[in-house]
Coordinates of C-alpha atoms in Angstrom, one line a residue:
X1 CA -11.3 8.3 -8.0
X2 CA -13.2 5.8 -5.7
X3 CA -12.4 5.4 -2.0
X4 CA -11.0 1.8 -2.7
X5 CA -8.6 3.2 -5.5
X6 CA -7.5 6.1 -3.4
X7 CA -6.7 3.7 -0.5
X8 CA -4.7 1.3 -2.8
X9 CA -2.9 4.2 -4.4
X10 CA -2.0 5.6 -1.0
X11 CA -0.5 2.4 0.2
X12 CA 1.3 1.3 -3.1
X13 CA 2.6 4.3 -4.7
X14 CA 5.8 4.4 -2.7
X15 CA 7.5 3.6 -5.9
X16 CA 10.1 6.1 -7.3
X17 CA 8.7 8.4 -9.7
X18 CA 12.0 10.1 -10.7
X19 CA 15.3 9.2 -10.5
X20 CA 18.6 7.4 -10.1
X21 CA 21.0 10.2 -9.5
X22 CA 24.7 10.2 -10.1
X23 CA 25.9 9.2 -13.6
X24 CA 22.5 8.8 -14.9
X25 CA 18.8 10.1 -14.5
X26 CA 15.9 7.8 -15.2
X27 CA 12.2 8.5 -14.6
X28 CA 9.2 6.1 -14.6
X29 CA 5.6 6.8 -15.4
X30 CA 3.0 5.9 -14.2
X31 CA 4.3 4.6 -10.7
X32 CA 0.8 2.9 -10.3
X33 CA -1.0 0.7 -12.9
X34 CA -4.4 -0.4 -11.9
X35 CA -6.4 -3.0 -14.0
X36 CA -10.0 -3.7 -13.4
X37 CA -10.7 -7.1 -15.1
X38 CA -13.2 -10.0 -15.1
X39 CA -11.7 -13.5 -14.9
X40 CA -10.6 -14.6 -18.4
X41 CA -10.0 -11.1 -19.7
X42 CA -6.8 -9.2 -20.5
X43 CA -5.7 -5.6 -21.0
X44 CA -2.6 -3.7 -22.2
X45 CA -1.1 -0.5 -20.6
X46 CA 2.3 1.2 -21.2
X47 CA 5.2 2.1 -18.7
X48 CA 7.3 4.9 -20.0
X49 CA 11.0 5.0 -19.0
X50 CA 12.7 8.5 -19.5
X51 CA 16.5 8.9 -19.8
X52 CA 17.4 12.6 -19.0
X53 CA 21.2 11.7 -19.1
X54 CA 23.5 12.8 -21.7
X55 CA 24.4 9.2 -22.5
X56 CA 22.6 6.1 -23.6
X57 CA 21.2 3.8 -20.8
X58 CA 20.4 0.2 -21.0
X59 CA 17.5 -1.1 -18.9
X60 CA 15.8 -4.4 -18.2
X61 CA 12.2 -4.8 -17.0
X62 CA 10.9 -7.6 -14.9
X63 CA 7.8 -8.5 -12.7
X64 CA 8.3 -9.6 -9.1
X65 CA 5.8 -10.3 -6.1
X66 CA 4.7 -7.5 -4.0
X67 CA 4.8 -8.3 -0.2
X68 CA 3.7 -5.9 2.6
X69 CA 6.5 -4.7 4.9
X70 CA 7.4 -6.5 8.0
X71 CA 5.4 -6.2 11.3
X72 CA 6.1 -2.9 13.1
X73 CA 4.6 -0.2 15.2
X74 CA 2.5 1.2 12.3
X75 CA 3.3 -1.0 9.4
X76 CA 0.6 -3.6 8.0
X77 CA 1.8 -7.2 8.7
X78 CA 1.4 -9.7 6.0
X79 CA 0.2 -13.2 7.1
X80 CA -0.3 -14.4 3.5
X81 CA 1.3 -13.1 0.3
X82 CA -0.8 -15.5 -2.0
X83 CA -2.7 -12.7 -3.5
X84 CA -0.1 -11.7 -6.1
X85 CA -0.6 -10.9 -9.8
X86 CA 3.0 -11.7 -10.7
X87 CA 2.2 -14.5 -12.9
X88 CA -0.7 -12.5 -14.5
X89 CA 1.6 -9.7 -15.8
X90 CA 4.0 -9.7 -18.7
X91 CA 6.6 -7.4 -20.0
X92 CA 8.9 -7.8 -23.0
X93 CA 12.0 -9.7 -21.8
X94 CA 15.6 -8.6 -22.6
X95 CA 17.7 -5.4 -22.4
X96 CA 16.7 -2.0 -23.8
X97 CA 18.8 0.8 -24.9
X98 CA 17.4 4.3 -24.3
X99 CA 19.1 7.0 -26.3
X100 CA 20.2 10.2 -24.4
X101 CA 17.4 12.6 -23.6
X102 CA 14.8 10.2 -24.9
X103 CA 12.1 7.6 -23.5
X104 CA 11.0 4.3 -24.2
X105 CA 7.5 2.9 -23.9
X106 CA 7.3 -0.6 -22.4
X107 CA 4.0 -2.7 -22.9
X108 CA 2.5 -4.3 -19.8
X109 CA 0.0 -6.9 -20.5
X110 CA -2.4 -8.1 -17.6
X111 CA -4.3 -11.3 -18.2
X112 CA -6.6 -12.7 -15.5
X113 CA -7.1 -16.6 -15.6
X114 CA -10.4 -18.2 -15.8
X115 CA -11.8 -19.1 -12.3
X116 CA -9.7 -16.5 -10.6
X117 CA -11.5 -15.5 -7.3
X118 CA -12.5 -11.9 -6.6
X119 CA -9.8 -9.9 -4.8
X120 CA -6.9 -7.3 -5.5
X121 CA -3.7 -8.7 -6.8
X122 CA -0.5 -6.6 -6.6
X123 CA 2.8 -7.0 -8.1
X124 CA 5.8 -4.9 -8.8
X125 CA 7.2 -4.0 -12.0
X126 CA 10.9 -3.0 -11.7
X127 CA 13.1 -1.4 -14.4
X128 CA 16.7 -1.8 -13.7
X129 CA 19.6 0.0 -15.3
X130 CA 22.5 -2.2 -16.3
X131 CA 26.0 -1.7 -17.8
X132 CA 28.9 -3.9 -19.1
X133 CA 31.8 -2.1 -17.4
X134 CA 35.1 -3.3 -18.1
X135 CA 33.6 -5.9 -20.5
X136 CA 33.0 -8.3 -17.6
X137 CA 29.2 -8.6 -18.3
X138 CA 26.1 -6.9 -17.0
X139 CA 26.3 -4.8 -13.7
X140 CA 23.0 -3.7 -12.1
X141 CA 23.1 0.0 -11.3
X142 CA 19.8 1.0 -9.9
X143 CA 16.0 0.2 -10.1
X144 CA 12.8 2.1 -10.3
X145 CA 9.5 0.5 -9.5
X146 CA 6.0 0.6 -10.5
X147 CA 3.1 -1.1 -8.6
X148 CA 0.5 -2.9 -10.6
X149 CA -2.7 -4.0 -8.9
X150 CA -5.5 -6.2 -10.8
X151 CA -8.9 -5.9 -9.3
X152 CA -11.2 -8.9 -9.9
X153 CA -14.9 -8.5 -8.9
X154 CA -16.3 -6.3 -6.1
X155 CA -15.1 -5.7 -2.6
X156 CA -17.3 -6.3 0.6
X157 CA -17.3 -4.3 3.7
X158 CA -17.9 -7.1 6.3
X159 CA -14.5 -8.7 6.2
X160 CA -12.5 -6.9 9.0
X161 CA -12.6 -6.9 12.6
X162 CA -11.1 -4.3 15.1
X163 CA -9.8 -4.2 18.6
X164 CA -8.8 -1.2 20.7
X165 CA -6.2 -1.1 23.5
X166 CA -3.8 1.3 25.2
X167 CA -0.1 0.9 25.3
X168 CA 2.7 2.9 26.9
X169 CA 6.2 3.2 25.4
X170 CA 9.1 5.3 26.8
X171 CA 6.6 7.4 28.8
X172 CA 4.3 8.0 25.8
X173 CA 0.8 6.6 25.9
X174 CA -0.8 5.4 22.7
X175 CA -4.3 4.3 21.5
X176 CA -3.8 1.2 19.5
X177 CA -6.1 -0.1 16.7
X178 CA -5.6 -3.5 15.5
X179 CA -7.4 -4.6 12.3
X180 CA -7.7 -8.1 10.9
X181 CA -8.5 -8.1 7.2
X182 CA -9.9 -11.6 6.3
X183 CA -11.0 -10.3 2.9
X184 CA -9.2 -10.3 -0.3
X185 CA -9.4 -6.6 -0.9
X186 CA -7.3 -3.7 0.6
X187 CA -9.3 -2.5 3.6
X188 CA -9.0 1.4 3.9
X189 CA -8.2 2.7 7.3
X190 CA -9.3 6.3 7.5
X191 CA -11.1 7.7 10.4
X192 CA -10.2 8.8 13.8
X193 CA -10.3 8.4 17.6
X194 CA -12.3 10.1 20.3
X195 CA -11.9 9.8 24.0
X196 CA -15.0 10.5 26.3
X197 CA -14.6 11.2 30.1
X198 CA -16.7 9.6 32.8
X199 CA -19.2 12.5 32.4
X200 CA -19.6 11.8 28.8
X201 CA -17.7 14.9 27.6
X202 CA -15.3 14.8 24.7
X203 CA -11.7 14.9 26.4
X204 CA -9.7 14.4 23.2
X205 CA -10.0 13.7 19.4
X206 CA -7.7 13.0 16.6
X207 CA -8.0 11.9 13.0
X208 CA -5.6 9.6 11.1
X209 CA -4.8 9.4 7.5
X210 CA -5.7 6.3 5.4
X211 CA -3.2 3.5 5.6
X212 CA -5.0 0.4 4.1
X213 CA -4.6 -3.2 5.5
X214 CA -3.6 -5.5 2.7
X215 CA -5.6 -8.5 1.9
X216 CA -5.3 -11.5 4.4
X217 CA -3.2 -9.4 6.7
X218 CA -3.3 -7.5 10.0
X219 CA -2.7 -3.8 10.5
X220 CA -1.5 -2.3 13.8
X221 CA -1.9 1.4 14.2
X222 CA -0.5 3.4 17.2
X223 CA -2.0 7.0 17.8
X224 CA 0.0 9.0 20.5
X225 CA -2.1 10.7 23.0
X226 CA -1.9 14.2 24.0
X227 CA 0.8 14.7 26.7
X228 CA -1.5 16.9 29.0
X229 CA -4.2 14.4 29.0
X230 CA -5.4 13.6 32.6
X231 CA -5.1 10.0 33.7
X232 CA -8.2 8.0 34.5
X233 CA -11.0 5.9 32.9
X234 CA -12.2 6.8 29.4
X235 CA -14.4 5.5 26.7
X236 CA -12.4 5.2 23.5
X237 CA -14.2 5.4 20.2
X238 CA -12.9 4.5 16.9
X239 CA -14.7 5.8 14.0
X240 CA -13.7 4.0 10.6
X241 CA -14.8 4.7 7.0
X242 CA -16.0 1.8 5.0
X243 CA -15.4 1.0 1.4
X244 CA -19.0 2.0 0.6
X245 CA -18.3 5.4 2.3
X246 CA -20.4 4.4 5.5
X247 CA -19.0 5.0 8.9
X248 CA -18.9 2.4 11.6
X249 CA -18.0 3.1 15.3
X250 CA -16.1 0.8 17.7
X251 CA -16.2 1.6 21.6
X252 CA -14.1 0.3 24.4
X253 CA -13.5 1.4 28.0
X254 CA -9.9 2.2 28.6
X255 CA -7.7 3.3 31.6
X256 CA -5.0 5.8 31.0
X257 CA -2.3 6.1 33.6

């Protein structure tokens, strides 16, 4: 799997892979659908919904927009949710009944319109269970989701900018990396921080796992510093891996209290 695909899967595969528990047990596979298509092309994939319950279950499938989470200490903050494949994905509408201990295949069709710009376009496919308890119509009981990403064209490595700073919260010092992604592809954010003391010696080092910045968004990453680190002036170096596998280094003088 490419670094780009790994980055996207890491970010987007927060979907439930197994189960609504209680009176029913559903599973959904796969939880991530990735399409690589040129403008004007289409492709069909399949989602499999399993019913591990002793009773039949009714489900409904639909496509919704995917929007990054709200701004927070370590959560990418969306500025523009326009890169969505919601209108490019189709599932068969209506309700489906899955017999006990059986599964159902639901076709998913991705169709990229002519003239679509290069980029990565996410959407959510939700499979909801429904019931008609007491004869009063449908009642939603739960939902499983899969993330679909349509990739059009090739990404570029030069569409991000970074800043380093130091913050202190509740007595804890943090190195803060802010990444602005002005591109239309998910920007992988894997790498690490190094602190160099005034004698040029390595005083502290850490790595952080990949947490991609969505297209047209800003990511804020706070890395806690070691409690025993002496106060003073340092040079903070942030090493980042790019989509092509190359490493880049960003340095800034910082003061740690």
